[in-house]
Amino acid sequence: MTDKEHLAKRYERIHNQLQELLTKTENKVARMATAAALLHHKMPHFFWTGFYILVEGELTVGPYQGPLACQVLEKKKGVCWTGVERKETVLVPDVHKFPGHIACDSRSNSEIVVPLYNPDDQVWGVLDVDSRKLNAFSEVDRDWLERIAKLI
Ligand code: SME
């Protein structure tokens, strides 16, 4: 099996486990906390794993695992806001080359942001993962993190 196939298998197991775990409550905070913990501890290339939620127009930190993060992100700047505004996943191979990137921790080098949608197709937050490695995320991460985001 190739590295990508191994990664996809691991995501598949995480996805299935989360599906099972998330039958216990409809509470979004509990669901985000469960997803962040599971992903962070099963994925060696994840350095920061968590959620930013739109609260009164501000992207405010939600449940996460990893080093201390910014609590509120400067408006309309950075990778998370780009995901909200474009309403699509943003994959950043090198955060130092992304205009406006908000460095909550200088050790992060690449990042992926996946929007979360409500039933009316409005974005209510994002799943954000940072890695210390450059170019750590691929189409495999995009595909599976989008599926995982839908479980929240
Ligand atoms: N880098 C993000 C901010 C959040 S941290 O990565 C945890 C951004 O540019 O929006």
Coordinates of N, CA, C and O and ligand atoms in Angstrom, one line a residue:
M1 N 0.8 -1.2 0.0 CA 0.0 0.0 0.0 C 0.9 1.3 0.0 O 1.9 1.3 0.7
T2 N 0.5 2.3 -0.7 CA 1.2 3.5 -0.7 C 0.9 4.3 0.5 O -0.1 4.0 1.3
D3 N 1.7 5.4 0.8 CA 1.5 6.2 2.0 C 0.1 6.8 1.9 O -0.6 6.9 2.9
K4 N -0.4 7.2 0.7 CA -1.7 7.9 0.6 C -2.8 6.9 0.9 O -3.8 7.2 1.5
E5 N -2.6 5.6 0.5 CA -3.6 4.6 0.8 C -3.7 4.3 2.3 O -4.7 4.1 2.8
H6 N -2.5 4.3 2.9 CA -2.5 4.1 4.4 C -3.2 5.2 5.1 O -4.0 5.0 6.0
L7 N -3.0 6.5 4.6 CA -3.6 7.6 5.2 C -5.1 7.6 5.0 O -5.9 7.8 5.9
A8 N -5.5 7.2 3.8 CA -7.0 7.1 3.5 C -7.6 6.1 4.4 O -8.7 6.3 4.9
K9 N -7.0 5.0 4.6 CA -7.5 3.9 5.5 C -7.6 4.4 6.9 O -8.6 4.1 7.6
R10 N -6.6 5.1 7.4 CA -6.7 5.7 8.7 C -7.8 6.6 8.9 O -8.6 6.6 9.8
Y11 N -8.0 7.5 7.9 CA -9.1 8.4 7.9 C -10.5 7.7 7.9 O -11.4 8.1 8.6
E12 N -10.5 6.6 7.1 CA -11.8 5.9 7.1 C -12.1 5.3 8.4 O -13.3 5.4 8.9
R13 N -11.1 4.8 9.1 CA -11.3 4.2 10.5 C -11.8 5.4 11.4 O -12.7 5.2 12.2
I14 N -11.1 6.5 11.3 CA -11.5 7.7 12.2 C -13.0 8.1 11.9 O -13.7 8.3 12.8
H15 N -13.3 8.2 10.6 CA -14.6 8.6 10.2 C -15.6 7.6 10.8 O -16.7 8.1 11.3
N16 N -15.4 6.3 10.7 CA -16.4 5.4 11.1 C -16.5 5.4 12.7 O -17.6 5.3 13.2
Q17 N -15.4 5.6 13.3 CA -15.4 5.6 14.8 C -16.2 6.9 15.2 O -17.0 6.8 16.2
L18 N -15.9 8.0 14.5 CA -16.6 9.2 14.9 C -18.1 9.1 14.7 O -19.0 9.6 15.5
Q19 N -18.5 8.5 13.6 CA -19.9 8.3 13.3 C -20.6 7.6 14.5 O -21.7 8.0 14.9
E20 N -19.9 6.6 15.0 CA -20.4 5.8 16.2 C -20.5 6.7 17.4 O -21.5 6.8 18.1
L21 N -19.4 7.4 17.7 CA -19.3 8.2 18.9 C -20.3 9.4 18.9 O -20.8 9.7 19.9
L22 N -20.6 9.9 17.7 CA -21.4 11.1 17.6 C -22.9 10.7 17.7 O -23.8 11.6 17.5
T23 N -23.3 9.5 18.0 CA -24.7 9.2 18.2 C -25.1 9.5 19.6 O -26.3 9.5 19.9
K24 N -24.1 9.9 20.5 CA -24.4 10.1 21.9 C -25.1 11.4 22.2 O -25.8 11.6 23.2
T25 N -24.8 12.4 21.4 CA -25.3 13.8 21.7 C -25.4 14.6 20.4 O -24.6 14.5 19.5
E26 N -26.4 15.6 20.4 CA -26.5 16.5 19.3 C -25.7 17.8 19.6 O -25.7 18.7 18.8
N27 N -25.2 17.9 20.9 CA -24.5 19.1 21.3 C -23.2 19.4 20.4 O -22.3 18.5 20.3
K28 N -23.2 20.5 19.8 CA -22.1 20.8 18.8 C -20.8 20.9 19.5 O -19.7 20.5 18.9
V29 N -20.7 21.5 20.7 CA -19.4 21.6 21.4 C -18.9 20.2 21.7 O -17.7 19.9 21.5
A30 N -19.7 19.4 22.2 CA -19.3 18.0 22.5 C -18.9 17.3 21.2 O -17.8 16.5 21.2
R31 N -19.6 17.5 20.1 CA -19.2 16.8 18.9 C -17.9 17.3 18.3 O -17.0 16.6 17.9
M32 N -17.7 18.7 18.4 CA -16.4 19.2 17.9 C -15.3 18.8 18.8 O -14.2 18.4 18.3
A33 N -15.5 18.7 20.1 CA -14.4 18.3 21.0 C -14.0 16.9 20.8 O -12.8 16.5 20.8
T34 N -15.0 16.0 20.5 CA -14.7 14.6 20.2 C -13.9 14.4 18.9 O -13.0 13.7 18.9
A35 N -14.3 15.2 17.9 CA -13.7 15.1 16.6 C -12.2 15.6 16.7 O -11.3 15.0 16.2
A36 N -12.0 16.7 17.4 CA -10.7 17.3 17.6 C -9.8 16.3 18.3 O -8.6 16.1 17.9
A37 N -10.2 15.7 19.4 CA -9.4 14.8 20.2 C -9.1 13.6 19.3 O -7.9 13.2 19.3
L38 N -10.0 13.0 18.7 CA -9.8 11.8 17.9 C -8.8 12.1 16.8 O -7.8 11.4 16.6
L39 N -9.0 13.1 16.0 CA -8.2 13.4 14.9 C -6.7 13.7 15.3 O -5.8 13.2 14.8
H40 N -6.7 14.5 16.4 CA -5.3 15.0 16.8 C -4.5 13.9 17.3 O -3.3 13.8 17.0
H41 N -5.1 12.9 18.0 CA -4.3 11.8 18.5 C -4.0 10.7 17.6 O -3.2 9.9 17.8
K42 N -4.8 10.7 16.5 CA -4.5 9.6 15.5 C -3.7 10.0 14.3 O -3.3 9.2 13.5
M43 N -3.5 11.3 14.2 CA -2.8 11.8 13.0 C -1.5 12.4 13.4 O -1.4 13.6 13.9
P44 N -0.4 11.8 13.1 CA 0.9 12.3 13.5 C 1.3 13.6 12.9 O 2.1 14.4 13.4
H45 N 0.7 13.9 11.7 CA 1.1 15.2 11.0 C 0.3 16.4 11.5 O 0.4 17.5 11.0
F46 N -0.6 16.1 12.5 CA -1.4 17.3 13.0 C -0.8 17.9 14.2 O -0.5 17.2 15.2
F47 N -0.5 19.2 14.1 CA 0.1 19.9 15.2 C -0.9 20.7 16.0 O -0.8 20.8 17.2
W48 N -1.9 21.2 15.3 CA -3.0 21.9 16.0 C -4.3 21.5 15.2 O -4.3 21.5 14.0
T49 N -5.3 21.1 16.0 CA -6.5 20.5 15.4 C -7.7 21.1 16.1 O -7.8 20.9 17.3
G50 N -8.5 21.9 15.4 CA -9.6 22.5 16.1 C -10.6 23.2 15.3 O -10.6 23.1 14.0
F51 N -11.4 24.0 15.9 CA -12.6 24.7 15.3 C -12.6 26.2 15.6 O -12.2 26.6 16.7
Y52 N -12.9 26.9 14.6 CA -13.3 28.4 14.8 C -14.7 28.5 14.4 O -15.2 28.0 13.4
I53 N -15.5 29.2 15.3 CA -16.9 29.3 15.1 C -17.3 30.8 14.9 O -16.7 31.7 15.6
L54 N -18.2 31.1 14.0 CA -18.7 32.4 13.8 C -19.6 32.8 15.0 O -20.7 32.2 15.2
V55 N -19.2 33.8 15.8 CA -20.0 34.2 16.9 C -20.1 35.7 16.7 O -19.1 36.5 16.8
E56 N -21.4 36.2 16.5 CA -21.6 37.6 16.2 C -20.6 38.2 15.2 O -20.0 39.2 15.4
G57 N -20.4 37.4 14.1 CA -19.5 37.9 13.0 C -18.1 37.8 13.3 O -17.2 38.2 12.5
E58 N -17.7 37.2 14.4 CA -16.2 37.0 14.7 C -15.9 35.6 14.7 O -16.7 34.7 15.3
L59 N -14.7 35.2 14.1 CA -14.3 33.8 14.2 C -13.6 33.6 15.6 O -12.5 34.1 15.8
T60 N -14.3 32.8 16.4 CA -13.9 32.6 17.8 C -13.5 31.2 18.0 O -14.2 30.3 17.4
V61 N -12.5 31.0 18.7 CA -12.0 29.6 18.9 C -13.0 28.7 19.6 O -13.7 29.1 20.5
G62 N -13.1 27.4 19.1 CA -13.9 26.4 19.7 C -13.1 25.3 20.3 O -11.9 25.6 20.6
P63 N -13.6 24.1 20.4 CA -12.8 23.0 21.0 C -11.5 22.8 20.1 O -11.6 22.8 18.9
Y64 N -10.4 22.6 20.8 CA -9.2 22.2 20.0 C -8.2 21.4 20.8 O -8.4 21.3 22.1
Q65 N -7.2 20.9 20.1 CA -6.1 20.1 20.7 C -4.9 20.7 20.1 O -4.8 21.0 18.9
G66 N -3.8 20.8 21.0 CA -2.6 21.4 20.5 C -2.2 22.6 21.3 O -2.8 22.9 22.3
P67 N -1.2 23.3 20.8 CA -0.7 24.5 21.6 C -1.8 25.6 21.6 O -2.7 25.6 20.8
L68 N -1.6 26.5 22.6 CA -2.5 27.6 22.8 C -2.7 28.4 21.5 O -1.8 28.7 20.8
A69 N -4.0 28.7 21.2 CA -4.3 29.4 19.9 C -4.9 30.8 20.1 O -5.4 31.1 21.2
C70 N -5.0 31.6 19.1 CA -5.7 32.9 19.1 C -7.1 32.6 19.4 O -7.7 31.7 18.9
Q71 N -7.7 33.5 20.3 CA -9.1 33.3 20.7 C -10.1 33.8 19.7 O -11.1 33.3 19.4
V72 N -9.7 35.0 19.1 CA -10.5 35.7 18.1 C -9.6 36.1 16.9 O -8.6 36.6 17.2
L73 N -10.0 35.7 15.7 CA -9.2 36.0 14.6 C -9.5 37.4 14.0 O -10.7 37.7 13.8
E74 N -8.5 38.1 13.6 CA -8.7 39.4 13.0 C -9.6 39.2 11.8 O -9.4 38.3 11.0
K75 N -10.5 40.2 11.7 CA -11.6 40.0 10.6 C -11.1 40.0 9.2 O -10.2 40.8 8.8
K76 N -11.7 39.1 8.4 CA -11.4 39.0 7.0 C -10.0 38.9 6.6 O -9.5 39.4 5.6
K77 N -9.2 38.2 7.5 CA -7.8 38.0 7.3 C -7.4 36.6 7.5 O -8.1 35.9 8.3
G78 N -6.4 36.0 6.9 CA -5.9 34.7 7.2 C -6.7 33.6 6.5 O -7.6 33.8 5.7
V79 N -6.3 32.4 6.8 CA -6.7 31.2 6.1 C -8.2 30.8 6.5 O -9.0 30.5 5.7
C80 N -8.5 30.9 7.8 CA -9.8 30.6 8.3 C -10.9 31.5 7.7 O -11.9 31.0 7.2
W81 N -10.6 32.8 7.7 CA -11.6 33.7 7.1 C -11.7 33.5 5.6 O -12.8 33.6 5.0
T82 N -10.6 33.1 4.9 CA -10.7 32.8 3.5 C -11.6 31.6 3.2 O -12.4 31.6 2.3
G83 N -11.5 30.6 4.1 CA -12.4 29.4 4.0 C -13.9 29.8 4.2 O -14.8 29.4 3.4
V84 N -14.2 30.8 5.1 CA -15.5 31.2 5.4 C -16.0 32.0 4.1 O -17.2 31.8 3.7
E85 N -15.2 32.9 3.6 CA -15.6 33.8 2.5 C -15.8 33.0 1.2 O -16.7 33.3 0.4
R86 N -14.8 32.1 1.0 CA -14.9 31.4 -0.3 C -15.9 30.2 -0.2 O -16.3 29.6 -1.3
K87 N -16.3 29.8 1.0 CA -17.2 28.7 1.2 C -16.6 27.4 0.5 O -17.3 26.7 -0.1
E88 N -15.3 27.3 0.7 CA -14.7 26.0 0.2 C -13.4 25.8 1.0 O -12.9 26.7 1.7
T89 N -12.9 24.5 0.9 CA -11.7 24.1 1.6 C -10.5 24.9 1.1 O -10.4 25.1 -0.1
V90 N -9.7 25.3 2.0 CA -8.4 26.1 1.6 C -7.2 25.2 2.1 O -7.1 24.9 3.3
L91 N -6.4 24.9 1.1 CA -5.2 24.1 1.4 C -4.0 25.0 1.2 O -3.8 25.5 0.2
V92 N -3.2 25.1 2.3 CA -2.1 26.0 2.2 C -0.8 25.2 2.4 O -0.4 24.9 3.6
P93 N 0.0 25.0 1.4 CA 1.2 24.2 1.5 C 2.3 24.9 2.3 O 3.1 24.3 3.0
D94 N 2.3 26.3 2.3 CA 3.3 27.0 3.0 C 2.7 28.3 3.5 O 2.4 29.2 2.8
V95 N 2.4 28.3 4.8 CA 1.6 29.4 5.4 C 2.4 30.7 5.3 O 1.8 31.8 5.3
H96 N 3.7 30.7 5.2 CA 4.5 31.9 5.1 C 4.3 32.6 3.8 O 4.7 33.8 3.7
K97 N 3.7 31.9 2.8 CA 3.5 32.5 1.5 C 2.0 32.9 1.3 O 1.6 33.3 0.3
F98 N 1.2 32.7 2.4 CA -0.2 33.0 2.3 C -0.4 34.4 2.8 O -0.2 34.7 4.0
P99 N -0.9 35.3 1.9 CA -1.0 36.7 2.3 C -2.0 36.8 3.5 O -3.1 36.2 3.4
G100 N -1.6 37.5 4.5 CA -2.6 37.7 5.7 C -2.6 36.5 6.6 O -3.4 36.6 7.6
H101 N -1.9 35.5 6.4 CA -1.9 34.3 7.3 C -1.7 34.8 8.8 O -0.9 35.6 9.1
I102 N -2.6 34.2 9.7 CA -2.5 34.6 11.1 C -1.7 33.5 11.8 O -2.1 32.4 11.9
A103 N -0.5 33.9 12.3 CA 0.4 32.9 12.9 C 0.1 32.8 14.4 O 0.6 33.7 15.2
C104 N -0.8 31.9 14.9 CA -1.0 31.8 16.3 C 0.2 31.1 16.9 O 0.4 31.3 18.1
D105 N 0.9 30.2 16.2 CA 2.0 29.6 16.7 C 3.1 29.5 15.5 O 2.8 29.0 14.5
S106 N 4.2 30.0 15.8 CA 5.2 30.2 14.7 C 5.7 28.9 14.2 O 6.4 28.8 13.2
R107 N 5.4 27.8 14.9 CA 5.9 26.5 14.5 C 5.1 25.9 13.3 O 5.5 24.9 12.7
S108 N 3.9 26.4 13.1 CA 3.0 25.9 12.0 C 3.6 26.3 10.7 O 4.0 27.4 10.5
N109 N 3.6 25.3 9.7 CA 4.1 25.6 8.4 C 3.1 25.4 7.3 O 3.3 25.9 6.2
S110 N 2.2 24.5 7.5 CA 1.1 24.3 6.5 C -0.2 24.1 7.2 O -0.3 23.9 8.4
E111 N -1.3 24.3 6.4 CA -2.6 24.4 7.1 C -3.7 24.0 6.1 O -3.6 24.1 4.9
I112 N -4.8 23.4 6.7 CA -6.0 23.2 5.9 C -7.2 23.6 6.7 O -7.3 23.4 7.9
V113 N -8.1 24.3 6.0 CA -9.3 24.8 6.6 C -10.5 24.3 5.8 O -10.6 24.5 4.6
V114 N -11.5 23.7 6.5 CA -12.7 23.1 5.9 C -13.9 23.8 6.5 O -14.1 23.7 7.7
P115 N -14.7 24.4 5.7 CA -15.9 25.1 6.2 C -17.0 24.1 6.8 O -17.1 22.9 6.3
L116 N -17.7 24.5 7.8 CA -18.9 23.8 8.3 C -20.1 24.5 7.9 O -20.3 25.7 8.0
Y117 N -21.1 23.7 7.4 CA -22.3 24.3 6.8 C -23.5 23.9 7.6 O -23.6 22.8 8.1
N118 N -24.5 24.8 7.8 CA -25.7 24.5 8.4 C -26.7 24.0 7.4 O -26.4 24.0 6.2
P119 N -27.9 23.5 7.7 CA -28.8 22.9 6.7 C -29.2 23.9 5.6 O -29.6 23.5 4.5
D120 N -29.1 25.2 5.9 CA -29.4 26.2 4.8 C -28.2 26.5 4.0 O -28.2 27.5 3.3
D121 N -27.1 25.7 4.1 CA -25.9 25.9 3.4 C -25.1 27.2 3.7 O -24.3 27.7 3.0
Q122 N -25.4 27.7 4.9 CA -24.6 28.8 5.4 C -23.4 28.3 6.2 O -23.5 27.3 7.0
V123 N -22.2 29.0 6.1 CA -21.1 28.6 6.9 C -21.2 29.1 8.3 O -21.5 30.3 8.5
W124 N -21.1 28.2 9.3 CA -21.2 28.6 10.7 C -19.8 28.4 11.5 O -19.7 28.9 12.6
G125 N -18.8 27.9 10.8 CA -17.5 27.8 11.4 C -16.6 27.0 10.5 O -16.9 26.7 9.3
V126 N -15.4 26.7 11.0 CA -14.4 25.9 10.2 C -13.7 24.9 11.1 O -13.5 25.1 12.3
L127 N -13.3 23.8 10.4 CA -12.4 22.9 11.0 C -11.0 23.3 10.5 O -10.8 23.5 9.3
D128 N -10.1 23.5 11.4 CA -8.7 24.0 11.0 C -7.7 23.1 11.5 O -7.7 22.7 12.7
V129 N -6.8 22.7 10.6 CA -5.6 21.8 11.1 C -4.3 22.4 10.6 O -4.2 22.8 9.4
D130 N -3.4 22.5 11.5 CA -2.0 23.0 11.2 C -1.0 21.9 11.3 O -1.2 21.0 12.2
S131 N 0.0 22.0 10.5 CA 1.1 21.0 10.6 C 2.4 21.7 10.8 O 2.6 22.8 10.2
R132 N 3.4 21.1 11.4 CA 4.8 21.7 11.5 C 5.5 21.4 10.2 O 6.5 22.1 9.9
K133 N 5.0 20.4 9.4 CA 5.7 20.1 8.1 C 5.2 21.1 7.0 O 4.0 21.4 7.0
L134 N 6.0 21.4 6.1 CA 5.6 22.1 4.9 C 4.8 21.1 4.0 O 5.2 19.9 4.0
N135 N 3.8 21.6 3.4 CA 3.1 20.7 2.4 C 2.6 19.4 3.0 O 2.7 18.4 2.3
A136 N 2.1 19.5 4.2 CA 1.7 18.3 4.9 C 0.3 17.7 4.4 O 0.0 16.5 4.7
F137 N -0.5 18.5 3.8 CA -1.8 18.1 3.5 C -2.0 17.9 2.0 O -1.5 18.7 1.2
S138 N -2.8 16.9 1.6 CA -3.0 16.5 0.2 C -4.5 16.4 0.0 O -5.3 16.7 0.8
E139 N -4.8 16.0 -1.2 CA -6.2 15.8 -1.6 C -6.9 14.7 -0.7 O -8.1 14.7 -0.5
V140 N -6.1 13.8 -0.2 CA -6.6 12.8 0.7 C -7.1 13.4 2.0 O -8.3 13.2 2.4
D141 N -6.3 14.4 2.5 CA -6.8 15.1 3.7 C -8.0 15.9 3.4 O -9.0 15.9 4.2
R142 N -8.0 16.6 2.3 CA -9.2 17.4 1.9 C -10.4 16.5 1.8 O -11.5 16.9 2.4
D143 N -10.3 15.5 1.1 CA -11.5 14.6 0.9 C -12.1 14.1 2.2 O -13.3 14.2 2.5
W144 N -11.2 13.6 3.1 CA -11.7 13.0 4.3 C -12.0 14.0 5.4 O -13.0 13.8 6.1
L145 N -11.3 15.1 5.4 CA -11.7 16.1 6.4 C -13.0 16.8 6.0 O -13.8 17.1 6.9
E146 N -13.3 16.9 4.7 CA -14.6 17.4 4.3 C -15.7 16.4 4.8 O -16.8 16.8 5.3
R147 N -15.5 15.1 4.7 CA -16.5 14.1 5.1 C -16.7 14.2 6.6 O -17.8 14.1 7.1
I148 N -15.5 14.3 7.3 CA -15.6 14.4 8.8 C -16.3 15.6 9.3 O -17.1 15.6 10.2
A149 N -16.0 16.8 8.6 CA -16.7 18.0 8.9 C -18.2 17.9 8.8 O -19.0 18.5 9.6
K150 N -18.7 17.1 7.9 CA -20.1 16.9 7.7 C -20.8 16.1 8.8 O -22.0 16.2 9.1
L151 N -19.9 15.4 9.6 CA -20.5 14.6 10.7 C -20.8 15.5 11.9 O -21.6 15.1 12.8
I152 N -20.2 16.7 12.0 CA -20.3 17.6 13.2 C -21.8 18.0 13.3 O -22.4 18.0 14.3
Ligands
SME1 N1 -3.7 30.3 10.8 C1 -5.1 30.6 11.0 C2 -5.4 31.0 12.4 C3 -5.7 29.9 13.4 S1 -4.4 29.0 13.9 O1 -3.9 28.3 12.7 C4 -4.8 27.9 15.1 C5 -5.5 31.7 10.0 O2 -4.6 32.2 9.3 O3 -6.7 31.9 9.9

